[in-house]
Each structure stands twice: as structure tokens, then as C-alpha cells.
Short mmCIF file of C-alpha atoms in Angstrom, two decimals:
data_model
loop_
_atom_site.label_atom_id
_atom_site.label_comp_id
_atom_site.label_asym_id
_atom_site.label_seq_id
_atom_site.Cartn_x
_atom_site.Cartn_y
_atom_site.Cartn_z
CA UNK A 191 34.24 -52.79 -105.49
CA UNK A 192 35.94 -55.88 -106.62
CA UNK A 193 35.90 -57.44 -103.16
CA UNK A 194 32.25 -56.66 -103.29
CA UNK A 195 31.73 -58.43 -106.83
CA UNK A 196 34.00 -61.33 -106.03
CA UNK A 197 31.60 -62.00 -103.07
CA UNK A 198 28.15 -61.64 -104.43
CA UNK A 199 28.92 -63.43 -107.75
CA UNK A 200 30.37 -66.88 -104.75
CA UNK A 201 26.95 -66.36 -103.10
CA UNK A 202 24.92 -66.53 -105.95
CA UNK A 203 26.84 -69.39 -107.32
CA UNK A 204 26.16 -71.04 -103.35
CA UNK A 205 22.40 -70.83 -103.89
CA UNK A 206 22.06 -71.76 -107.43
CA UNK A 207 24.11 -75.33 -106.41
CA UNK A 208 21.52 -75.83 -103.40
CA UNK A 209 19.80 -78.28 -105.85
CA UNK A 210 20.35 -79.72 -109.28
CA UNK A 211 21.55 -81.86 -112.09
CA UNK A 212 25.28 -82.58 -111.94
CA UNK A 213 27.48 -84.23 -114.82
CA UNK A 214 30.47 -86.44 -114.12
CA UNK A 215 33.22 -87.27 -116.56
CA UNK A 216 35.24 -89.97 -115.27
CA UNK A 217 38.27 -90.98 -117.47
CA UNK A 218 39.73 -94.38 -115.73
CA UNK A 219 42.04 -96.49 -118.70
CA UNK A 220 42.54 -98.90 -116.34
CA UNK A 221 39.38 -99.95 -116.01
CA UNK A 222 38.18 -100.28 -119.99
CA UNK A 223 34.61 -101.96 -119.94
CA UNK A 224 34.03 -101.88 -116.46
CA UNK A 225 30.60 -100.88 -114.17
CA UNK A 226 30.55 -97.46 -113.37
CA UNK A 227 28.53 -96.41 -110.25
CA UNK A 228 27.62 -92.44 -108.48
CA UNK A 229 26.33 -93.04 -105.10
CA UNK A 230 25.94 -90.43 -102.62
CA UNK A 231 26.14 -91.07 -98.77
CA UNK A 232 23.03 -90.95 -97.38
CA UNK A 233 23.83 -89.66 -93.59
CA UNK A 234 27.34 -89.03 -92.22
CA UNK A 235 26.78 -91.17 -88.80
CA UNK A 236 26.01 -94.52 -90.78
CA UNK A 237 27.83 -93.69 -94.27
CA UNK A 238 25.25 -95.81 -95.86
CA UNK A 239 25.12 -95.28 -100.03
CA UNK A 240 22.44 -94.95 -102.21
CA UNK A 241 23.29 -95.49 -105.89
CA UNK A 242 22.24 -92.09 -108.16
CA UNK A 243 23.60 -92.78 -111.55
CA UNK A 244 25.15 -95.77 -113.15
CA UNK A 245 26.64 -96.91 -116.31
CA UNK A 246 30.05 -98.78 -117.76
CA UNK A 247 33.09 -97.52 -119.19
CA UNK A 248 33.83 -97.74 -122.97
CA UNK A 249 37.08 -99.37 -124.49
CA UNK A 250 39.23 -96.25 -123.06
CA UNK A 251 38.25 -96.23 -119.83
CA UNK A 252 35.54 -92.95 -120.25
CA UNK A 253 32.04 -92.80 -118.93
CA UNK A 254 30.08 -90.04 -118.19
CA UNK A 255 27.49 -90.16 -115.38
CA UNK A 256 24.52 -88.05 -114.49
CA UNK A 257 22.32 -87.67 -111.42
CA UNK A 258 20.74 -85.32 -109.32
CA UNK A 259 22.04 -83.36 -106.34
CA UNK A 260 20.77 -81.52 -103.16
CA UNK A 261 22.91 -78.71 -101.58
CA UNK A 262 26.31 -79.95 -101.06
CA UNK A 263 26.21 -83.77 -101.21
CA UNK A 264 29.25 -86.15 -100.35
CA UNK A 265 29.78 -88.89 -102.88
CA UNK A 266 31.31 -92.37 -103.69
CA UNK A 267 32.48 -93.20 -107.47
CA UNK A 268 32.61 -96.77 -107.90
CA UNK A 269 34.62 -97.85 -111.19
CA UNK A 270 35.99 -101.51 -111.11
CA UNK A 271 37.74 -102.79 -108.73
CA UNK A 272 38.25 -98.77 -107.19
CA UNK A 273 36.91 -96.32 -105.53
CA UNK A 274 36.93 -92.53 -104.63
CA UNK A 275 34.93 -90.05 -102.36
CA UNK A 276 34.09 -86.71 -103.92
CA UNK A 277 32.08 -83.54 -102.94
CA UNK A 278 29.54 -82.79 -105.53
CA UNK A 279 27.27 -79.48 -106.35
CA UNK A 280 25.08 -79.28 -109.26
CA UNK A 281 27.48 -78.48 -112.12
CA UNK A 282 29.74 -80.38 -114.28
CA UNK A 283 32.78 -82.54 -113.14
CA UNK A 284 36.12 -84.30 -115.04
CA UNK A 285 38.47 -86.38 -112.33
CA UNK A 286 40.89 -89.06 -114.05
CA UNK A 287 41.28 -92.31 -111.61
CA UNK A 288 44.45 -93.94 -111.20
CA UNK A 289 45.75 -97.65 -111.63
CA UNK A 290 45.38 -99.61 -108.74
CA UNK A 291 48.93 -100.25 -106.89
CA UNK A 292 47.57 -103.83 -105.40
CA UNK A 293 44.32 -105.35 -106.22
CA UNK A 294 44.77 -107.21 -102.95
CA UNK A 295 42.15 -107.94 -101.25
CA UNK A 296 39.67 -105.78 -103.82
CA UNK A 297 36.19 -106.59 -104.17
CA UNK A 298 34.01 -104.30 -106.55
CA UNK A 299 35.26 -101.09 -104.93
CA UNK A 300 37.08 -102.07 -101.64
CA UNK A 301 40.17 -100.21 -103.01
CA UNK A 302 40.39 -96.25 -102.14
CA UNK A 303 42.31 -94.53 -104.90
CA UNK A 304 42.60 -90.67 -104.70
CA UNK A 305 40.95 -89.18 -107.85
CA UNK A 306 42.41 -86.08 -110.02
CA UNK A 307 40.15 -82.91 -110.77
CA UNK A 308 40.53 -81.90 -114.41
CA UNK A 309 40.08 -77.94 -114.63
CA UNK A 310 39.03 -78.00 -111.12
CA UNK A 311 38.18 -73.94 -109.62
CA UNK A 312 40.34 -73.26 -107.02
CA UNK A 313 36.71 -72.39 -105.21
CA UNK A 314 35.60 -75.67 -105.61
CA UNK A 315 34.60 -77.72 -102.52
CA UNK A 316 36.68 -80.16 -103.63
CA UNK A 317 39.45 -78.07 -103.20
CA UNK A 318 38.49 -76.25 -100.45
CA UNK A 319 37.80 -78.82 -98.29
CA UNK A 320 41.00 -80.65 -98.99
CA UNK A 321 42.53 -77.90 -98.70
CA UNK A 322 41.84 -76.97 -95.00
CA UNK A 323 41.92 -80.92 -94.32
CA UNK A 324 45.33 -80.72 -95.21
CA UNK A 325 46.01 -77.81 -92.80
CA UNK A 326 44.67 -79.22 -90.05
CA UNK A 327 46.47 -82.22 -90.20
CA UNK A 328 49.91 -80.29 -90.53
CA UNK A 329 49.18 -78.53 -87.18
CA UNK A 330 48.13 -81.41 -85.73
CA UNK A 331 51.24 -83.73 -86.98
CA UNK A 332 53.40 -80.45 -86.01
CA UNK A 333 52.02 -80.29 -82.92
CA UNK A 334 52.89 -84.22 -82.03
CA UNK A 335 56.19 -84.11 -83.36
CA UNK A 336 56.91 -80.95 -81.48
CA UNK A 337 55.13 -81.77 -77.80
CA UNK A 338 56.34 -85.05 -76.41
CA UNK A 339 54.01 -85.00 -73.66
CA UNK A 340 51.39 -84.66 -75.97
CA UNK A 341 52.67 -87.06 -78.53
CA UNK A 342 52.49 -89.65 -75.87
CA UNK A 343 49.39 -88.81 -74.49
CA UNK A 344 48.11 -89.19 -78.22
CA UNK A 345 49.53 -92.40 -78.72
CA UNK A 346 48.18 -93.89 -75.17
CA UNK A 347 44.38 -93.15 -76.56
CA UNK A 348 44.92 -94.55 -79.85
CA UNK A 349 45.99 -97.32 -78.09
CA UNK A 350 43.29 -97.81 -75.86
CA UNK A 351 40.96 -97.40 -79.07
CA UNK A 352 42.22 -99.80 -80.82
CA UNK A 353 39.96 -101.42 -83.19
CA UNK A 354 36.99 -99.82 -81.98
CA UNK A 355 37.71 -96.37 -84.49
CA UNK A 356 35.38 -95.26 -86.94
CA UNK A 357 36.44 -93.74 -90.43
CA UNK A 358 36.15 -90.43 -90.26
CA UNK A 359 32.89 -88.55 -91.40
CA UNK A 360 35.04 -86.49 -94.09
CA UNK A 361 37.68 -88.97 -95.58
CA UNK A 362 40.62 -87.43 -93.47
CA UNK A 363 42.95 -89.14 -91.39
CA UNK A 364 42.16 -87.04 -88.88
CA UNK A 365 39.04 -87.08 -86.42
CA UNK A 366 39.97 -88.65 -83.37
CA UNK A 367 40.70 -85.57 -81.78
CA UNK A 368 43.18 -87.60 -79.42
CA UNK A 369 44.69 -84.70 -77.70
CA UNK A 370 47.04 -83.11 -77.39
CA UNK A 371 44.41 -79.60 -76.29
CA UNK A 372 46.88 -76.56 -77.43
CA UNK A 373 47.53 -73.85 -75.44
CA UNK A 374 44.81 -71.16 -76.58
CA UNK A 375 47.07 -68.89 -77.71
CA UNK A 376 48.88 -71.62 -79.76
CA UNK A 377 45.06 -72.40 -81.16
CA UNK A 378 43.99 -69.26 -81.76
CA UNK A 379 47.11 -67.76 -83.85
CA UNK A 380 46.29 -71.01 -85.70
CA UNK A 381 42.68 -70.35 -86.43
CA UNK A 382 43.34 -66.32 -86.65
CA UNK A 383 45.97 -67.62 -89.79
CA UNK A 384 43.00 -69.76 -91.09
CA UNK A 385 40.46 -67.20 -91.24
CA UNK A 386 42.84 -64.68 -92.87
CA UNK A 387 43.70 -67.11 -95.56
CA UNK A 388 40.27 -67.70 -96.24
CA UNK A 389 38.67 -64.66 -95.95
CA UNK A 390 37.86 -64.17 -99.46
CA UNK A 391 36.04 -67.10 -99.49
CA UNK A 392 32.61 -66.58 -99.09
CA UNK A 393 31.01 -70.13 -99.44
CA UNK A 394 28.57 -70.03 -96.37
CA UNK A 395 28.75 -74.05 -96.56
CA UNK A 396 32.86 -74.22 -96.47
CA UNK A 397 32.78 -70.98 -93.69
CA UNK A 398 31.05 -73.99 -91.23
CA UNK A 399 33.38 -75.85 -92.28
CA UNK A 400 36.33 -74.12 -91.08
CA UNK A 401 34.33 -72.85 -88.10
CA UNK A 402 33.91 -76.47 -86.62
CA UNK A 403 37.23 -77.69 -88.18
CA UNK A 404 38.61 -74.42 -85.79
CA UNK A 405 36.38 -75.54 -82.80
CA UNK A 406 37.67 -79.12 -82.99
CA UNK A 407 41.38 -77.62 -81.90
CA UNK A 408 40.06 -76.54 -78.78
CA UNK A 409 38.77 -80.03 -77.79
CA UNK A 410 40.83 -82.54 -75.58
CA UNK A 411 40.73 -82.84 -71.91
CA UNK A 412 37.53 -82.00 -71.08
CA UNK A 413 37.66 -78.89 -68.55
CA UNK A 414 35.80 -76.56 -71.43
CA UNK A 415 32.86 -78.35 -72.37
CA UNK A 416 31.05 -75.10 -71.11
CA UNK A 417 32.31 -72.67 -73.42
CA UNK A 418 33.03 -75.22 -76.22
CA UNK A 419 28.92 -76.05 -75.98
CA UNK A 420 27.80 -71.78 -75.64
CA UNK A 421 30.28 -71.29 -78.35
CA UNK A 422 29.49 -74.04 -80.86
CA UNK A 423 26.28 -75.94 -80.04
CA UNK A 424 23.69 -74.05 -78.30
CA UNK A 425 21.18 -72.67 -80.21
CA UNK A 426 22.67 -73.18 -83.09
CA UNK A 427 21.49 -75.41 -86.02
CA UNK A 428 22.48 -78.82 -86.90
CA UNK A 429 24.66 -79.28 -89.77
CA UNK A 430 23.94 -82.85 -91.29
CA UNK A 431 25.82 -82.34 -94.20
CA UNK A 432 29.08 -80.75 -92.51
CA UNK A 433 31.83 -82.71 -92.17
CA UNK A 434 33.43 -80.98 -89.48
CA UNK A 435 30.48 -80.46 -87.90
CA UNK A 436 29.66 -83.72 -87.53
CA UNK A 437 33.19 -84.58 -86.38
CA UNK A 438 32.71 -81.83 -83.52
CA UNK A 439 29.40 -83.13 -82.56
CA UNK A 440 30.59 -86.95 -82.51
CA UNK A 441 33.56 -86.16 -80.21
CA UNK A 442 31.74 -83.40 -77.96
CA UNK A 443 29.11 -86.01 -77.24
CA UNK A 444 30.75 -89.15 -77.57
CA UNK A 445 30.03 -91.96 -74.86
CA UNK A 446 26.93 -89.05 -72.81
CA UNK A 447 24.66 -91.53 -72.26
CA UNK A 448 27.41 -93.98 -70.54
CA UNK A 449 28.43 -91.24 -68.70
CA UNK A 450 25.91 -89.51 -65.56
CA UNK A 451 23.40 -91.37 -66.59
CA UNK A 452 25.26 -94.41 -66.37
CA UNK A 453 27.33 -93.30 -63.56
CA UNK A 454 24.28 -92.31 -61.65
CA UNK A 455 21.20 -94.71 -62.10
CA UNK A 456 23.33 -98.11 -64.21
CA UNK A 457 20.42 -100.38 -63.49
CA UNK A 458 17.46 -98.17 -64.54
CA UNK A 459 19.24 -97.15 -68.06
CA UNK A 460 20.34 -100.49 -68.64
CA UNK A 461 16.52 -101.64 -68.21
CA UNK A 462 15.75 -98.71 -70.50
CA UNK A 463 18.12 -99.57 -73.58
CA UNK A 464 16.73 -103.00 -72.87
CA UNK A 465 13.10 -102.98 -73.15
CA UNK A 466 13.16 -100.04 -75.86
CA UNK A 467 11.81 -97.18 -73.83
CA UNK A 468 12.54 -93.87 -76.07
CA UNK A 469 11.19 -90.96 -74.03
CA UNK A 470 12.28 -92.34 -70.58
CA UNK A 471 15.79 -92.17 -71.79
CA UNK A 472 15.41 -88.56 -73.00
CA UNK A 473 14.12 -87.67 -69.86
CA UNK A 474 17.37 -89.67 -68.62
CA UNK A 475 19.69 -87.26 -70.93
CA UNK A 476 18.01 -84.31 -70.06
CA UNK A 477 19.57 -83.76 -66.75
CA UNK A 478 22.73 -82.65 -68.30
CA UNK A 479 22.36 -78.96 -69.51
CA UNK A 480 24.29 -79.53 -72.81
CA UNK A 481 20.89 -81.48 -73.81
CA UNK A 482 18.04 -79.26 -73.32
CA UNK A 483 17.67 -78.88 -76.97
CA UNK A 484 14.97 -82.00 -77.98
CA UNK A 485 16.85 -82.19 -81.81
CA UNK A 486 20.58 -82.59 -79.83
CA UNK A 487 18.86 -84.85 -77.44
CA UNK A 488 17.12 -87.41 -79.74
CA UNK A 489 20.70 -87.04 -81.88
CA UNK A 490 22.89 -87.64 -79.36
CA UNK A 491 20.49 -90.57 -78.30
CA UNK A 492 20.12 -92.43 -81.21
CA UNK A 493 24.39 -91.87 -82.11
CA UNK A 494 25.23 -93.28 -78.82
CA UNK A 495 23.18 -95.97 -79.12
CA UNK A 496 24.54 -96.49 -82.81
CA UNK A 497 28.20 -95.93 -81.56
CA UNK A 498 27.76 -98.55 -78.85
CA UNK A 499 25.78 -101.47 -80.21
CA UNK A 500 28.73 -104.03 -79.97
CA UNK A 501 28.84 -103.76 -76.37
CA UNK A 502 27.80 -106.60 -74.42
CA UNK A 503 25.73 -104.24 -71.71
CA UNK A 504 23.12 -103.20 -74.20
CA UNK A 505 20.20 -105.20 -75.85
CA UNK A 506 20.49 -105.28 -79.25
CA UNK A 507 16.51 -105.66 -79.92
CA UNK A 508 16.71 -102.79 -77.46
CA UNK A 509 18.53 -100.58 -79.31
CA UNK A 510 16.82 -101.74 -82.26
CA UNK A 511 13.09 -100.86 -80.81
CA UNK A 512 14.15 -97.32 -80.34
CA UNK A 513 15.57 -96.93 -83.50
CA UNK A 514 12.06 -97.86 -85.14
CA UNK A 515 10.30 -95.31 -82.59
CA UNK A 516 12.78 -92.79 -84.22
CA UNK A 517 11.78 -93.59 -87.22
CA UNK A 518 8.30 -93.32 -87.03
CA UNK A 519 7.94 -90.56 -84.32
CA UNK A 520 10.67 -88.28 -84.74
CA UNK A 521 9.41 -84.58 -85.54
CA UNK A 522 12.84 -84.06 -87.32
CA UNK A 523 12.93 -85.51 -90.62
CA UNK A 524 16.91 -85.99 -90.38
CA UNK A 525 16.48 -88.04 -87.22
CA UNK A 526 14.02 -90.23 -89.22
CA UNK A 527 16.36 -91.27 -92.36
CA UNK A 528 19.26 -91.52 -89.60
CA UNK A 529 17.24 -94.14 -86.96
CA UNK A 530 16.31 -95.73 -91.01
CA UNK A 531 19.76 -96.45 -91.91
CA UNK A 532 20.97 -97.55 -88.47
CA UNK A 533 18.33 -99.43 -88.61
CA UNK A 534 19.23 -100.98 -91.86
CA UNK A 535 22.80 -101.66 -90.94
CA UNK A 536 21.62 -103.35 -87.49
CA UNK A 537 19.37 -105.85 -89.26
CA UNK A 538 19.60 -105.88 -92.79
CA UNK A 539 21.29 -109.35 -93.70
CA UNK A 540 20.76 -110.47 -89.92
CA UNK A 541 20.31 -114.14 -89.07
CA UNK A 542 16.50 -114.07 -89.04
CA UNK A 543 15.78 -111.53 -92.19
CA UNK A 544 14.05 -111.57 -95.28
CA UNK A 545 16.75 -111.71 -98.10
CA UNK A 546 16.76 -108.40 -100.26
CA UNK A 547 15.50 -108.78 -103.47
CA UNK A 548 17.68 -108.05 -106.25
CA UNK A 549 18.11 -108.22 -110.05
CA UNK A 550 20.00 -111.77 -111.49
CA UNK A 551 20.84 -112.58 -114.62
CA UNK A 552 21.45 -116.55 -115.90
CA UNK A 553 23.02 -117.10 -118.66
CA UNK A 554 22.64 -115.21 -122.39
CA UNK A 555 21.60 -112.78 -120.14
CA UNK A 556 17.48 -113.83 -118.96
CA UNK A 557 16.51 -112.18 -116.23
CA UNK A 558 16.52 -115.22 -113.11
CA UNK A 559 13.67 -115.80 -110.32
CA UNK A 560 14.36 -114.96 -107.12
CA UNK A 561 11.09 -116.67 -106.55
CA UNK A 562 12.94 -119.81 -106.48
CA UNK A 563 15.41 -118.50 -103.76
CA UNK A 564 12.95 -117.70 -101.02
CA UNK A 565 11.04 -121.25 -101.32
CA UNK A 566 12.81 -124.24 -98.90
CA UNK A 567 16.28 -124.54 -98.09
CA UNK A 568 18.68 -122.67 -100.41
CA UNK A 569 22.61 -122.48 -100.08
CA UNK A 570 24.08 -119.19 -102.04
CA UNK A 571 27.58 -119.21 -102.43
CA UNK A 572 29.09 -116.09 -103.78
CA UNK A 573 32.33 -116.91 -105.55
CA UNK A 574 34.56 -114.83 -108.10
CA UNK A 575 35.65 -117.24 -110.98
CA UNK A 576 39.64 -117.52 -111.55
CA UNK A 577 40.09 -116.58 -107.82
CA UNK A 578 41.96 -119.13 -106.04
CA UNK A 579 40.03 -119.45 -102.68
CA UNK A 580 36.53 -119.26 -104.65
CA UNK A 581 37.42 -122.07 -106.71
CA UNK A 582 39.35 -123.82 -103.72
CA UNK A 583 35.18 -123.51 -102.18
CA UNK A 584 33.98 -124.82 -105.50
CA UNK A 585 35.82 -127.62 -105.52
CA UNK A 586 35.20 -128.47 -101.88
CA UNK A 587 30.92 -128.01 -102.42
CA UNK A 588 31.05 -130.68 -105.29
CA UNK A 589 30.53 -133.83 -103.18
CA UNK A 590 28.77 -132.26 -101.09
CA UNK A 591 26.10 -131.01 -104.01
CA UNK A 592 26.07 -134.75 -104.91
CA UNK A 593 24.96 -136.03 -101.46
CA UNK A 594 22.38 -132.79 -100.60
CA UNK A 595 21.20 -131.65 -103.97
CA UNK A 596 18.00 -133.50 -103.40
CA UNK A 597 17.51 -131.54 -99.84
CA UNK A 598 18.85 -127.84 -101.00
CA UNK A 599 18.92 -125.70 -104.31
CA UNK A 600 22.81 -124.66 -104.74
CA UNK A 601 22.82 -121.32 -106.18
CA UNK A 602 25.98 -119.73 -107.29
CA UNK A 603 26.30 -116.54 -107.47
CA UNK A 604 29.61 -114.96 -109.87
CA UNK A 605 30.82 -111.76 -109.92
CA UNK A 606 32.86 -110.13 -112.10
CA UNK A 607 31.03 -111.74 -114.95
CA UNK A 608 29.24 -111.60 -117.76
CA UNK A 609 25.92 -113.48 -118.88
CA UNK A 610 27.19 -114.25 -121.81
CA UNK A 611 30.24 -115.77 -120.31
CA UNK A 612 28.36 -117.61 -118.01
CA UNK A 613 27.66 -120.82 -119.76
CA UNK A 614 31.35 -121.75 -120.37
CA UNK A 615 31.67 -120.33 -116.27
CA UNK A 616 29.39 -123.40 -115.96
CA UNK A 617 30.70 -125.70 -117.83
CA UNK A 618 34.15 -125.17 -116.22
CA UNK A 619 32.83 -126.27 -113.18
CA UNK A 620 30.12 -129.08 -113.79
CA UNK A 621 30.87 -130.92 -110.82
CA UNK A 622 29.37 -128.20 -108.71
CA UNK A 623 25.96 -128.48 -109.87
CA UNK A 624 23.20 -125.88 -109.04
CA UNK A 625 22.19 -122.86 -110.77
CA UNK A 626 24.92 -120.27 -111.80
CA UNK A 627 24.40 -116.79 -112.23
CA UNK A 628 25.30 -113.10 -112.02
CA UNK A 629 24.40 -109.70 -110.13
CA UNK A 630 22.45 -106.96 -112.97
CA UNK A 631 23.87 -104.78 -110.91
CA UNK A 632 26.77 -106.00 -109.13
CA UNK A 633 27.40 -102.83 -107.59
CA UNK A 634 24.59 -102.47 -106.15
CA UNK A 635 24.03 -106.44 -105.31
CA UNK A 636 27.43 -106.16 -102.73
CA UNK A 637 25.50 -103.17 -101.01
CA UNK A 638 22.08 -104.75 -100.84
CA UNK A 639 23.80 -108.11 -99.21
CA UNK A 640 26.33 -106.48 -97.69
CA UNK A 641 29.00 -108.70 -99.33
CA UNK A 642 32.48 -108.09 -98.17
CA UNK A 643 34.81 -110.38 -99.26
CA UNK A 644 34.18 -113.09 -101.83
CA UNK A 645 34.04 -116.72 -101.38
CA UNK A 646 31.18 -116.31 -99.07
CA UNK A 647 28.52 -118.72 -98.45
CA UNK A 648 24.42 -118.02 -97.29
CA UNK A 649 22.08 -119.96 -96.10
CA UNK A 650 17.93 -119.19 -96.29
CA UNK A 651 14.94 -120.73 -95.66
CA UNK A 652 11.64 -119.78 -96.90
CA UNK A 653 13.58 -116.58 -98.06
CA UNK A 654 14.03 -115.82 -94.30
CA UNK A 655 18.99 -115.97 -94.00
CA UNK A 656 19.31 -118.69 -91.63
CA UNK A 657 23.07 -118.68 -91.79
CA UNK A 658 24.71 -115.16 -92.65
CA UNK A 659 27.63 -115.85 -93.52
CA UNK A 660 27.23 -119.29 -93.01
CA UNK A 661 30.42 -121.86 -92.91
CA UNK A 662 32.17 -122.61 -96.13
CA UNK A 663 32.34 -125.85 -97.85
CA UNK A 664 35.89 -126.94 -97.07
CA UNK A 665 35.12 -125.18 -93.00
CA UNK A 666 32.39 -126.99 -91.77
CA UNK A 667 28.87 -127.21 -94.08
CA UNK A 668 29.14 -130.41 -94.36
CA UNK A 669 27.64 -130.90 -90.78
CA UNK A 670 24.85 -128.04 -91.47
CA UNK A 671 24.00 -129.86 -94.69
CA UNK A 672 23.59 -132.88 -92.55
CA UNK A 673 21.34 -131.37 -90.09
CA UNK A 674 19.24 -130.30 -92.94
CA UNK A 675 18.97 -133.84 -94.48
CA UNK A 676 18.64 -135.56 -91.23
CA UNK A 677 15.64 -133.08 -90.48
CA UNK A 678 13.92 -133.58 -93.50
CA UNK A 679 14.10 -136.96 -93.76
CA UNK A 680 12.46 -137.55 -90.61
CA UNK A 681 9.32 -134.90 -91.50
CA UNK A 682 8.77 -137.16 -94.52
CA UNK A 683 8.54 -140.13 -92.47
CA UNK A 684 6.48 -138.40 -90.08
CA UNK A 685 4.11 -137.18 -92.84
CA UNK A 686 3.88 -139.70 -95.92
CA UNK A 687 1.15 -138.08 -97.05
CA UNK A 688 2.81 -135.40 -98.27
CA UNK A 689 2.95 -137.07 -101.42
CA UNK A 690 7.14 -137.24 -101.95
CA UNK A 691 8.91 -140.45 -101.04
CA UNK A 692 12.26 -140.48 -98.99
CA UNK A 693 15.51 -140.68 -100.82
CA UNK A 694 17.01 -144.39 -101.11
CA UNK A 695 20.19 -144.50 -99.18
#
């Protein structure tokens, strides 16, 4: 009777958690008076972030964030220089962020920390996922430690793939399925233990995560593909928000585009990709027995193209054309969103694109008109005042501003600064003439402009990026500015009726 009641309560909780408000209480004593932003991951393939709540910690480092979520939502919390992954469902959460051991390389949330959950229910999704990941990791680690041949194989695979590994979608270190493949008996025994251990957990979402975590144990040298396909993929729904499913899917279909189609028709495949012919590529993939389902076929196409976007084989213009076609015409709304995020990743802040609009503040908190950044030539230097490298570039740009200030509008975007402090910042850097601003929402600015380090320089012409990133003042900016000056002087000489006299030399 008790088991039935427990199952009913858990199932009811899952149904109620499908959508609704979430309230997150944050304790971050090391970050008083800092911005706190809660993001959701828009999809598991691109890991693009969308802010869903923002605020500031008080003098004790406490903040409360409220948002609306659907289903089980993977989220990222950023407070000052720290960030932490967590899973959210409708309800209340209380977490504590530890101090940073080091701020080296930190830039607004670049340093990941492990949050401590206060009074977390043992059946909460964060507790369950963390426990499952640790058990799967332990099984893998034990196998590598006791199986010398398999361990050497794993090391070889890791070295082979070095430099191109993508972060694990569940946030755990395991995720490459480097092989070894365990003996069926050993994997079956461990799977049986896992199912028995979690037998009293009746959370449908977690049951799916558990099932595909077990499925990953059987992924090794490609000898059991058909059996795995029939058991875990054929005629089964695509679970876009279940991390172990995404891990299994990504590894099972890894490089399918470079498999049969490339081996049998390499010239045709490259031509279809480079020309952006979506339908032709879908037809080429359909010769594989594992890709008869239209949803799987389209998802494999876009994820394979996205994963191989850096290869010289493929034309990124063609890839973008295919993604745009999927974004506009796919019958699957999930794929339209994923393709849109992939396009954003490919094209946002790329040379030739328009700089995204962001809210900037001048001194005393007055809004700064972005219009002035989309007229003529603009040199935007993102700096963190007080940082050694930023101070070095501000000093280097002084002479360049004096010589080229009539030709280029210089804008300095100060990170980790308040609008009321801008006057003081500007006075201390008076030789670097130009406009000083701060982001109204620093986390949103860094995300929209794809800023990963400071100092960073961007060049714009009429709002279009011409260098992203551009050469820093101490490392080649002078040559770029001299070229602009020469071109503008030539235009003035050719068009004296424009009413602008050429500058005196």
C-alpha cells in the first residue's frame, strides 16, 4: 500500500512540475552587491543560453530570483564571477555558492563551481541526476583501472580526439564513451543493480535518463549497432531534454554524414553540402536503415553538420543555408529552434554581421544611444579597468586616438563597473579619449556580443562588424587605423563637394 501511495505522489509531483513558477534563493557570501542571472539552456546541442531572471545580491550576498519554467529545465546560475549548473522544476530551491579558489581567467561567470543545495529532497531531480552520474562515472573509472587493454584503448581514443571534444550535455565528465565495451554480462549485472537501486523512484523523466545512461554502457566498437538501434531508438520518441538520451544519440550517430554517404559518394555529398541542398542530403542519408524516420534523419543531418562546421571539407555558407532551411521549414518545432540556435552560433558576431543591440549606460546611468555605434567607423574596446592587460591596451591606444580620432569613433566598454563610477574611470584614463560606457546588464551583454575575454577589440563600419575580434592596440591596430585614414582621405579628395575639408597634416 505504501509503495502505491509513494508512486502516486511522485507521479503527481512530476505532472505538476510540467510548468509553473520557480523561486531560487541564492546565498553567495563571497559576492555581495553583484549581478545574479538565471539562464535556461535553449537546447542540449548548442548550449545556447537565454536569461529568464536577473537581480543583484544584497550586502550579505543573498538574492532571490523568480522565473517560469516548463518541464525539467537545465539552467545556469551566474553570480559575479561564478557560475553553476542546476536542474529546475516548478517549486522552490535554496542553494549556496562557495567562494572561488582562483579568479584566474574569470570573466563574468567563466569559473564553474558546485552549488550546495539546502534542504534538497532526496527525490529531487538534482539529487537523482547527480547520484546517477556519479555511479556511472565510478563504473567507468573502475573498468579503466582494472582492464589494461581497455584503458589503453581509451587513452588512444582520447589523444586522437584531443582538441575537438565538446562539453558533456549533462555537465558530467563522462560523456565520450571512449570504449572499452564491457562484457555483456558485466554491463547487464551493473544495469540490474542500478534498476534495483532506483526501483522506488517513479519519476518518468529520471527513468528515461536512467535507461539511456545504461544504454551508453553498451556503446563501444560498432558491433552491436542494429541491436542498440532497435532497443533504444527505433520507433521511440526523441527526448530533447533528457541528458543521457542526448549523449547516447550524439555518440550513436556521430559522423554518420561522413560514413556511408561520404564513402560511397564523396563528391556528391560535398557538392550538396556546399550548395546547401537540404532535400538531397536527406535523401542520401535515407539509404541507411537507421535513418528511415524523418525526425531522426533531420536531427542527424543538422547535428552532424554543426559538429563538423570547422572542417575545411564543408563550406560554412552551405551549412548556414541548410540550417536556415530547417529553421524555416522543418515540421518539427524542436528542430526549428535547434537550427536557429546553430545559426546564431555560426553567424552572431561574425565579420559581415550586424552588431546585436544591447543596452549601454553612460556616466550617471544615462542611456547611451547605440545609434552612434552604427554610423561611420567605430573602434570598440572591451576592458576591465584595473586589470593589468586592459590597462596595457588603454595605454597603447592613447597615441592611436590622438592620430585617428577624427576618422574613427572610439568607444570603451567597461566591465565590472557601475555607471556612477564612470566619471572617475574616465578621469584616470583621460589620454584615451572617446566615449566610456558600461553594459546595463553585463551578463546579457557578454552573451549577446560573445565576449569571452577582456581586453577585446571590435571594429565596425555602419554597424557591420569588419573585425571580430580585431587586433589589440598593442598588437597591430595601428595598421588597421592607418588604412582607414588613408581610405577616408582619398574619398574626401575625390568628393570635395561633400562639405568636409581634408584634415591638415
